[in-house]
Amino acid sequence: MRLNRFLAAAGVGSRRHCDELIAAGRVTMNGKVCINFSAQPGPDDHVKVDGKLVHVAPAFTIMLHKPAGFVSTRKDPHARDTVFDLLPQKFSRLFNIGRLDAQTGGLLLLTNDGELAQRLTHPRYKIEKEYEVTLDRSWDPALAPRLLRGIFLDGQRAQITQLRPVTRTKLRVVLRQGINRQVRRMFEGVGYRIKHLVRVRIGHLRLGDLPRGHWRALTKRELDSLRPNQYLEIPRLRSE
Ligand code: URA
């Protein structure tokens, strides 16, 4: 990992800010000023900024089954419960990858890995997110083409990528976009109110049977599945 990435991963600041620190001679490696932008500090190197040792915490990512009624932010101006109230204090420096609105439950990822967060939320990668939707009344399948074709939200075409009825009032839908409250607003757009909304999958990662309010660390296999080339092959909606 190049020096600016190393410093950014250690929480010193953005890569650009770290470049400025390197150029200004404020960064030392093993006691010597390092202005070599290609330097790649290893685990045994001592890197300091303004004389203070910096180190990169090992990347750590968890999945949480967020219950409805909790906000995904660290602090809520309306003093509602936050997802951090469900986690041990030692996770207070993790941040969530994307959000679920307060009334939506399900799979939420939290990490200290800024690059992973960027990759999973960047529109370029079009990561699939699957939701279980419970409607206020029976679904009219004739409306599906409107949601698949897309409707305009916030000046852009919001589309549902896949839609599969499970019961008369329950559907599974897949999105590849991340517009604010997209599922709720799209169903409102065709005259429905969503009673329950649960995210059950992000990319290849499934919520599975993780109980509501519980968390677990991702396995190595799951972390590997989040690498960019894994998105070339996307699972289809699964019949439960
Ligand atoms: N769509 C919504 O309406 N809410 C969410 O939290 C996520 C997607």
PDB file of C-alpha atoms and ligand atoms in Angstrom:
ATOM      1  CA  MET A   1       0.000   0.000   0.000  1.00  0.00           C
ATOM      2  CA  ARG A   2       1.464   3.356  -1.056  1.00  0.00           C
ATOM      3  CA  LEU A   3       2.314   5.906   1.605  1.00  0.00           C
ATOM      4  CA  ASN A   4      -0.645   8.243   0.995  1.00  0.00           C
ATOM      5  CA  ARG A   5      -3.093   5.335   1.159  1.00  0.00           C
ATOM      6  CA  PHE A   6      -1.419   4.043   4.289  1.00  0.00           C
ATOM      7  CA  LEU A   7      -1.786   7.457   5.968  1.00  0.00           C
ATOM      8  CA  ALA A   8      -5.390   7.824   4.814  1.00  0.00           C
ATOM      9  CA  ALA A   9      -6.227   4.303   6.067  1.00  0.00           C
ATOM     10  CA  ALA A  10      -4.704   5.274   9.430  1.00  0.00           C
ATOM     11  CA  GLY A  11      -7.193   8.137   9.664  1.00  0.00           C
ATOM     12  CA  VAL A  12      -4.727  10.990   9.019  1.00  0.00           C
ATOM     13  CA  GLY A  13      -6.982  12.553   6.357  1.00  0.00           C
ATOM     14  CA  SER A  14      -7.875  12.318   2.689  1.00  0.00           C
ATOM     15  CA  ARG A  15      -5.252  10.987   0.292  1.00  0.00           C
ATOM     16  CA  ARG A  16      -4.796  14.479  -1.132  1.00  0.00           C
ATOM     17  CA  HIS A  17      -4.171  15.902   2.355  1.00  0.00           C
ATOM     18  CA  CYS A  18      -1.694  13.075   3.001  1.00  0.00           C
ATOM     19  CA  ASP A  19       0.124  13.920  -0.260  1.00  0.00           C
ATOM     20  CA  GLU A  20       0.495  17.487   1.014  1.00  0.00           C
ATOM     21  CA  LEU A  21       1.927  16.243   4.307  1.00  0.00           C
ATOM     22  CA  ILE A  22       4.406  14.023   2.437  1.00  0.00           C
ATOM     23  CA  ALA A  23       5.431  16.874   0.113  1.00  0.00           C
ATOM     24  CA  ALA A  24       5.891  19.189   3.107  1.00  0.00           C
ATOM     25  CA  GLY A  25       8.360  16.732   4.680  1.00  0.00           C
ATOM     26  CA  ARG A  26       6.148  16.130   7.707  1.00  0.00           C
ATOM     27  CA  VAL A  27       6.153  12.348   7.285  1.00  0.00           C
ATOM     28  CA  THR A  28       9.023  10.131   8.456  1.00  0.00           C
ATOM     29  CA  MET A  29       9.589   6.452   7.852  1.00  0.00           C
ATOM     30  CA  ASN A  30      11.938   4.692  10.275  1.00  0.00           C
ATOM     31  CA  GLY A  31      13.300   8.006  11.491  1.00  0.00           C
ATOM     32  CA  LYS A  32      13.985   9.569   8.068  1.00  0.00           C
ATOM     33  CA  VAL A  33      11.883  12.167   6.282  1.00  0.00           C
ATOM     34  CA  CYS A  34      10.081  10.409   3.432  1.00  0.00           C
ATOM     35  CA  ILE A  35       9.045  12.467   0.419  1.00  0.00           C
ATOM     36  CA  ASN A  36       8.912   9.445  -1.841  1.00  0.00           C
ATOM     37  CA  PHE A  37       5.279   9.084  -2.886  1.00  0.00           C
ATOM     38  CA  SER A  38       5.890   5.510  -4.050  1.00  0.00           C
ATOM     39  CA  ALA A  39       7.140   4.297  -0.661  1.00  0.00           C
ATOM     40  CA  GLN A  40       5.144   1.289   0.546  1.00  0.00           C
ATOM     41  CA  PRO A  41       5.367   0.959   4.332  1.00  0.00           C
ATOM     42  CA  GLY A  42       5.272  -2.637   5.559  1.00  0.00           C
ATOM     43  CA  PRO A  43       4.058  -3.946   8.928  1.00  0.00           C
ATOM     44  CA  ASP A  44       7.487  -3.407  10.554  1.00  0.00           C
ATOM     45  CA  ASP A  45       8.012   0.178   9.372  1.00  0.00           C
ATOM     46  CA  HIS A  46       7.533   3.072  11.776  1.00  0.00           C
ATOM     47  CA  VAL A  47       5.666   5.877  10.081  1.00  0.00           C
ATOM     48  CA  LYS A  48       5.227   9.184  11.896  1.00  0.00           C
ATOM     49  CA  VAL A  49       3.442  12.433  11.035  1.00  0.00           C
ATOM     50  CA  ASP A  50       4.831  15.457  12.856  1.00  0.00           C
ATOM     51  CA  GLY A  51       6.645  13.034  15.162  1.00  0.00           C
ATOM     52  CA  LYS A  52       3.511  11.047  16.053  1.00  0.00           C
ATOM     53  CA  LEU A  53       3.419   7.353  15.257  1.00  0.00           C
ATOM     54  CA  VAL A  54       0.525   6.290  13.012  1.00  0.00           C
ATOM     55  CA  HIS A  55      -0.717   2.787  12.440  1.00  0.00           C
ATOM     56  CA  VAL A  56      -3.427   1.191  10.348  1.00  0.00           C
ATOM     57  CA  ALA A  57      -5.999  -0.795  12.300  1.00  0.00           C
ATOM     58  CA  PRO A  58      -6.707  -4.151  10.625  1.00  0.00           C
ATOM     59  CA  ALA A  59      -9.745  -3.958   8.350  1.00  0.00           C
ATOM     60  CA  PHE A  60     -12.861  -5.141  10.136  1.00  0.00           C
ATOM     61  CA  THR A  61     -16.396  -5.426   8.794  1.00  0.00           C
ATOM     62  CA  ILE A  62     -19.557  -6.634  10.477  1.00  0.00           C
ATOM     63  CA  MET A  63     -23.155  -7.214   9.442  1.00  0.00           C
ATOM     64  CA  LEU A  64     -25.943  -6.049  11.713  1.00  0.00           C
ATOM     65  CA  HIS A  65     -29.589  -7.041  11.544  1.00  0.00           C
ATOM     66  CA  LYS A  66     -30.943  -3.543  12.037  1.00  0.00           C
ATOM     67  CA  PRO A  67     -34.366  -3.508  13.641  1.00  0.00           C
ATOM     68  CA  ALA A  68     -36.941  -0.957  12.485  1.00  0.00           C
ATOM     69  CA  GLY A  69     -36.971   2.082  14.770  1.00  0.00           C
ATOM     70  CA  PHE A  70     -33.180   2.626  14.848  1.00  0.00           C
ATOM     71  CA  VAL A  71     -31.430   5.277  12.763  1.00  0.00           C
ATOM     72  CA  SER A  72     -28.289   4.400  10.812  1.00  0.00           C
ATOM     73  CA  THR A  73     -26.353   7.519  11.806  1.00  0.00           C
ATOM     74  CA  ARG A  74     -23.982   7.883  14.761  1.00  0.00           C
ATOM     75  CA  LYS A  75     -25.887  10.741  16.396  1.00  0.00           C
ATOM     76  CA  ASP A  76     -29.491  11.632  15.787  1.00  0.00           C
ATOM     77  CA  PRO A  77     -30.615  15.253  16.248  1.00  0.00           C
ATOM     78  CA  HIS A  78     -34.018  13.939  17.414  1.00  0.00           C
ATOM     79  CA  ALA A  79     -32.319  11.701  20.022  1.00  0.00           C
ATOM     80  CA  ARG A  80     -33.736   8.488  18.525  1.00  0.00           C
ATOM     81  CA  ASP A  81     -31.962   5.157  19.089  1.00  0.00           C
ATOM     82  CA  THR A  82     -29.061   4.616  16.720  1.00  0.00           C
ATOM     83  CA  VAL A  83     -27.562   1.381  15.403  1.00  0.00           C
ATOM     84  CA  PHE A  84     -24.502   2.123  17.561  1.00  0.00           C
ATOM     85  CA  ASP A  85     -26.689   1.561  20.634  1.00  0.00           C
ATOM     86  CA  LEU A  86     -26.868  -2.085  19.494  1.00  0.00           C
ATOM     87  CA  LEU A  87     -23.111  -2.547  19.229  1.00  0.00           C
ATOM     88  CA  PRO A  88     -20.338  -2.893  21.806  1.00  0.00           C
ATOM     89  CA  GLN A  89     -18.407   0.273  22.640  1.00  0.00           C
ATOM     90  CA  LYS A  90     -15.305  -1.123  20.870  1.00  0.00           C
ATOM     91  CA  PHE A  91     -17.151  -0.683  17.541  1.00  0.00           C
ATOM     92  CA  SER A  92     -17.814   3.012  18.068  1.00  0.00           C
ATOM     93  CA  ARG A  93     -15.274   3.891  15.337  1.00  0.00           C
ATOM     94  CA  LEU A  94     -16.921   1.772  12.651  1.00  0.00           C
ATOM     95  CA  PHE A  95     -19.121   3.528  10.133  1.00  0.00           C
ATOM     96  CA  ASN A  96     -22.046   2.188   8.174  1.00  0.00           C
ATOM     97  CA  ILE A  97     -21.843   1.361   4.483  1.00  0.00           C
ATOM     98  CA  GLY A  98     -24.917   3.057   3.037  1.00  0.00           C
ATOM     99  CA  ARG A  99     -28.049   3.561   5.074  1.00  0.00           C
ATOM    100  CA  LEU A 100     -31.429   2.142   5.856  1.00  0.00           C
ATOM    101  CA  ASP A 101     -34.165   4.586   6.752  1.00  0.00           C
ATOM    102  CA  ALA A 102     -35.354   4.540  10.360  1.00  0.00           C
ATOM    103  CA  GLN A 103     -38.404   2.336   9.708  1.00  0.00           C
ATOM    104  CA  THR A 104     -36.535  -0.157   7.509  1.00  0.00           C
ATOM    105  CA  GLY A 105     -34.855  -3.201   9.012  1.00  0.00           C
ATOM    106  CA  GLY A 106     -32.383  -5.762   7.760  1.00  0.00           C
ATOM    107  CA  LEU A 107     -28.843  -6.095   6.555  1.00  0.00           C
ATOM    108  CA  LEU A 108     -26.553  -3.182   7.374  1.00  0.00           C
ATOM    109  CA  LEU A 109     -22.775  -3.367   6.976  1.00  0.00           C
ATOM    110  CA  LEU A 110     -20.413  -1.450   9.254  1.00  0.00           C
ATOM    111  CA  THR A 111     -16.678  -1.221   8.705  1.00  0.00           C
ATOM    112  CA  ASN A 112     -13.480   0.688   9.368  1.00  0.00           C
ATOM    113  CA  ASP A 113     -12.424   0.054   5.751  1.00  0.00           C
ATOM    114  CA  GLY A 114     -13.009   3.266   3.807  1.00  0.00           C
ATOM    115  CA  GLU A 115     -12.157   1.701   0.460  1.00  0.00           C
ATOM    116  CA  LEU A 116     -14.629  -1.122   0.890  1.00  0.00           C
ATOM    117  CA  ALA A 117     -17.308   1.403   1.838  1.00  0.00           C
ATOM    118  CA  GLN A 118     -16.567   3.466  -1.256  1.00  0.00           C
ATOM    119  CA  ARG A 119     -16.637   0.445  -3.532  1.00  0.00           C
ATOM    120  CA  LEU A 120     -19.946  -0.841  -2.225  1.00  0.00           C
ATOM    121  CA  THR A 121     -21.721   2.505  -2.385  1.00  0.00           C
ATOM    122  CA  HIS A 122     -20.242   3.910  -5.603  1.00  0.00           C
ATOM    123  CA  PRO A 123     -22.972   4.040  -8.303  1.00  0.00           C
ATOM    124  CA  ARG A 124     -20.444   2.753 -10.877  1.00  0.00           C
ATOM    125  CA  TYR A 125     -20.481  -0.734  -9.352  1.00  0.00           C
ATOM    126  CA  LYS A 126     -24.300  -1.015  -9.272  1.00  0.00           C
ATOM    127  CA  ILE A 127     -24.220  -3.412  -6.336  1.00  0.00           C
ATOM    128  CA  GLU A 128     -27.510  -5.310  -5.985  1.00  0.00           C
ATOM    129  CA  LYS A 129     -29.604  -4.847  -2.865  1.00  0.00           C
ATOM    130  CA  GLU A 130     -32.566  -7.130  -2.291  1.00  0.00           C
ATOM    131  CA  TYR A 131     -35.557  -6.206  -0.098  1.00  0.00           C
ATOM    132  CA  GLU A 132     -38.575  -8.005   1.248  1.00  0.00           C
ATOM    133  CA  VAL A 133     -41.529  -5.664   0.884  1.00  0.00           C
ATOM    134  CA  THR A 134     -44.841  -6.078   2.738  1.00  0.00           C
ATOM    135  CA  LEU A 135     -47.591  -3.948   1.220  1.00  0.00           C
ATOM    136  CA  ASP A 136     -50.744  -2.535   2.805  1.00  0.00           C
ATOM    137  CA  ARG A 137     -52.935  -4.526   0.352  1.00  0.00           C
ATOM    138  CA  SER A 138     -52.802  -7.058  -2.457  1.00  0.00           C
ATOM    139  CA  TRP A 139     -50.258  -6.416  -5.170  1.00  0.00           C
ATOM    140  CA  ASP A 140     -51.530  -5.750  -8.672  1.00  0.00           C
ATOM    141  CA  PRO A 141     -48.984  -7.429 -11.010  1.00  0.00           C
ATOM    142  CA  ALA A 142     -50.085  -5.144 -13.861  1.00  0.00           C
ATOM    143  CA  LEU A 143     -48.133  -2.355 -12.111  1.00  0.00           C
ATOM    144  CA  ALA A 144     -44.797  -4.195 -12.232  1.00  0.00           C
ATOM    145  CA  PRO A 145     -43.730  -2.838 -15.668  1.00  0.00           C
ATOM    146  CA  ARG A 146     -43.996   0.740 -14.357  1.00  0.00           C
ATOM    147  CA  LEU A 147     -41.538   0.006 -11.553  1.00  0.00           C
ATOM    148  CA  LEU A 148     -39.212  -1.965 -13.849  1.00  0.00           C
ATOM    149  CA  ARG A 149     -39.303   0.798 -16.484  1.00  0.00           C
ATOM    150  CA  GLY A 150     -38.683   3.343 -13.744  1.00  0.00           C
ATOM    151  CA  ILE A 151     -40.218   6.508 -12.363  1.00  0.00           C
ATOM    152  CA  PHE A 152     -38.565   9.867 -11.768  1.00  0.00           C
ATOM    153  CA  LEU A 153     -37.276  10.586  -8.267  1.00  0.00           C
ATOM    154  CA  ASP A 154     -34.923  13.451  -7.409  1.00  0.00           C
ATOM    155  CA  GLY A 155     -34.457  14.218 -11.110  1.00  0.00           C
ATOM    156  CA  GLN A 156     -33.309  10.733 -12.096  1.00  0.00           C
ATOM    157  CA  ARG A 157     -34.939   7.541 -13.287  1.00  0.00           C
ATOM    158  CA  ALA A 158     -35.424   5.228 -10.331  1.00  0.00           C
ATOM    159  CA  GLN A 159     -35.770   1.617 -11.404  1.00  0.00           C
ATOM    160  CA  ILE A 160     -36.412  -1.694  -9.773  1.00  0.00           C
ATOM    161  CA  THR A 161     -34.208  -4.336 -11.396  1.00  0.00           C
ATOM    162  CA  GLN A 162     -36.208  -7.424 -10.427  1.00  0.00           C
ATOM    163  CA  LEU A 163     -39.579  -7.924  -8.767  1.00  0.00           C
ATOM    164  CA  ARG A 164     -41.071 -11.214  -7.626  1.00  0.00           C
ATOM    165  CA  PRO A 165     -44.349 -11.682  -5.748  1.00  0.00           C
ATOM    166  CA  VAL A 166     -44.044 -14.051  -2.765  1.00  0.00           C
ATOM    167  CA  THR A 167     -47.612 -13.842  -1.420  1.00  0.00           C
ATOM    168  CA  ARG A 168     -50.519 -11.542  -2.251  1.00  0.00           C
ATOM    169  CA  THR A 169     -49.031  -8.705  -0.179  1.00  0.00           C
ATOM    170  CA  LYS A 170     -45.345  -9.667  -0.040  1.00  0.00           C
ATOM    171  CA  LEU A 171     -42.747  -9.098  -2.766  1.00  0.00           C
ATOM    172  CA  ARG A 172     -39.008  -9.456  -3.211  1.00  0.00           C
ATOM    173  CA  VAL A 173     -37.412  -6.586  -5.118  1.00  0.00           C
ATOM    174  CA  VAL A 174     -33.862  -5.919  -6.242  1.00  0.00           C
ATOM    175  CA  LEU A 175     -32.325  -2.473  -6.723  1.00  0.00           C
ATOM    176  CA  ARG A 176     -29.012  -1.480  -8.242  1.00  0.00           C
ATOM    177  CA  GLN A 177     -29.330   2.162  -7.229  1.00  0.00           C
ATOM    178  CA  GLY A 178     -29.274   3.948  -3.883  1.00  0.00           C
ATOM    179  CA  ILE A 179     -31.764   6.814  -4.081  1.00  0.00           C
ATOM    180  CA  ASN A 180     -33.039   8.050  -0.713  1.00  0.00           C
ATOM    181  CA  ARG A 181     -36.014   5.907   0.480  1.00  0.00           C
ATOM    182  CA  GLN A 182     -36.204   4.504  -3.036  1.00  0.00           C
ATOM    183  CA  VAL A 183     -38.352   1.426  -2.416  1.00  0.00           C
ATOM    184  CA  ARG A 184     -40.933   3.254  -0.301  1.00  0.00           C
ATOM    185  CA  ARG A 185     -41.170   6.179  -2.703  1.00  0.00           C
ATOM    186  CA  MET A 186     -41.466   3.970  -5.788  1.00  0.00           C
ATOM    187  CA  PHE A 187     -44.330   1.960  -4.296  1.00  0.00           C
ATOM    188  CA  GLU A 188     -45.987   5.191  -3.115  1.00  0.00           C
ATOM    189  CA  GLY A 189     -45.639   6.337  -6.736  1.00  0.00           C
ATOM    190  CA  VAL A 190     -47.930   3.479  -7.834  1.00  0.00           C
ATOM    191  CA  GLY A 191     -50.389   3.953  -4.955  1.00  0.00           C
ATOM    192  CA  TYR A 192     -49.165   1.549  -2.242  1.00  0.00           C
ATOM    193  CA  ARG A 193     -47.939   2.044   1.306  1.00  0.00           C
ATOM    194  CA  ILE A 194     -45.191  -0.228   2.570  1.00  0.00           C
ATOM    195  CA  LYS A 195     -45.995  -1.780   5.947  1.00  0.00           C
ATOM    196  CA  HIS A 196     -42.634  -3.548   6.447  1.00  0.00           C
ATOM    197  CA  LEU A 197     -39.393  -3.250   4.571  1.00  0.00           C
ATOM    198  CA  VAL A 198     -36.399  -5.504   5.243  1.00  0.00           C
ATOM    199  CA  ARG A 199     -33.122  -5.609   3.329  1.00  0.00           C
ATOM    200  CA  VAL A 200     -32.123  -9.255   2.946  1.00  0.00           C
ATOM    201  CA  ARG A 201     -29.103  -9.108   0.632  1.00  0.00           C
ATOM    202  CA  ILE A 202     -26.248  -6.853  -0.500  1.00  0.00           C
ATOM    203  CA  GLY A 203     -24.284  -8.290  -3.469  1.00  0.00           C
ATOM    204  CA  HIS A 204     -23.633 -11.924  -2.494  1.00  0.00           C
ATOM    205  CA  LEU A 205     -24.098 -11.286   1.232  1.00  0.00           C
ATOM    206  CA  ARG A 206     -27.313 -12.541   2.740  1.00  0.00           C
ATOM    207  CA  LEU A 207     -28.835 -11.592   6.080  1.00  0.00           C
ATOM    208  CA  GLY A 208     -29.734 -15.266   6.593  1.00  0.00           C
ATOM    209  CA  ASP A 209     -31.012 -16.156  10.050  1.00  0.00           C
ATOM    210  CA  LEU A 210     -29.082 -13.498  11.992  1.00  0.00           C
ATOM    211  CA  PRO A 211     -31.585 -12.471  14.689  1.00  0.00           C
ATOM    212  CA  ARG A 212     -32.907  -8.920  14.756  1.00  0.00           C
ATOM    213  CA  GLY A 213     -30.630  -6.577  16.751  1.00  0.00           C
ATOM    214  CA  HIS A 214     -27.662  -8.992  16.479  1.00  0.00           C
ATOM    215  CA  TRP A 215     -24.372  -8.597  14.630  1.00  0.00           C
ATOM    216  CA  ARG A 216     -21.551 -10.831  13.454  1.00  0.00           C
ATOM    217  CA  ALA A 217     -18.154 -10.336  11.813  1.00  0.00           C
ATOM    218  CA  LEU A 218     -17.980 -11.178   8.109  1.00  0.00           C
ATOM    219  CA  THR A 219     -16.065 -14.340   7.295  1.00  0.00           C
ATOM    220  CA  LYS A 220     -12.985 -14.233   5.074  1.00  0.00           C
ATOM    221  CA  ARG A 221     -15.038 -15.882   2.321  1.00  0.00           C
ATOM    222  CA  GLU A 222     -17.711 -13.180   2.591  1.00  0.00           C
ATOM    223  CA  LEU A 223     -15.070 -10.434   2.537  1.00  0.00           C
ATOM    224  CA  ASP A 224     -13.528 -11.997  -0.568  1.00  0.00           C
ATOM    225  CA  SER A 225     -16.967 -12.042  -2.169  1.00  0.00           C
ATOM    226  CA  LEU A 226     -17.069  -8.247  -1.855  1.00  0.00           C
ATOM    227  CA  ARG A 227     -14.051  -7.803  -4.114  1.00  0.00           C
ATOM    228  CA  PRO A 228     -14.944  -5.918  -7.324  1.00  0.00           C
ATOM    229  CA  ASN A 229     -14.527  -8.818  -9.788  1.00  0.00           C
ATOM    230  CA  GLN A 230     -17.055 -10.830  -7.776  1.00  0.00           C
ATOM    231  CA  TYR A 231     -19.813  -8.558  -9.052  1.00  0.00           C
ATOM    232  CA  LEU A 232     -19.547  -9.828 -12.588  1.00  0.00           C
ATOM    233  CA  GLU A 233     -21.758 -12.729 -11.620  1.00  0.00           C
ATOM    234  CA  ILE A 234     -24.912 -11.708  -9.758  1.00  0.00           C
ATOM    235  CA  PRO A 235     -27.241 -14.246  -8.149  1.00  0.00           C
ATOM    236  CA  ARG A 236     -30.829 -14.287  -9.341  1.00  0.00           C
ATOM    237  CA  LEU A 237     -33.746 -13.836  -6.944  1.00  0.00           C
ATOM    238  CA  ARG A 238     -33.966 -17.060  -5.013  1.00  0.00           C
ATOM    239  CA  SER A 239     -37.235 -18.879  -4.391  1.00  0.00           C
ATOM    240  CA  GLU A 240     -37.451 -19.436  -0.622  1.00  0.00           C
TER     241      GLU A 240
HETATM  242  N1  URA B   1     -35.519   1.971   0.188  1.00  0.00           N
HETATM  243  C1  URA B   1     -36.211   2.525   1.192  1.00  0.00           C
HETATM  244  O1  URA B   1     -37.336   2.974   0.987  1.00  0.00           O
HETATM  245  N2  URA B   1     -35.660   2.580   2.404  1.00  0.00           N
HETATM  246  C2  URA B   1     -34.437   2.078   2.689  1.00  0.00           C
HETATM  247  O2  URA B   1     -33.975   2.152   3.826  1.00  0.00           O
HETATM  248  C3  URA B   1     -33.716   1.502   1.625  1.00  0.00           C
HETATM  249  C4  URA B   1     -34.273   1.454   0.385  1.00  0.00           C
END
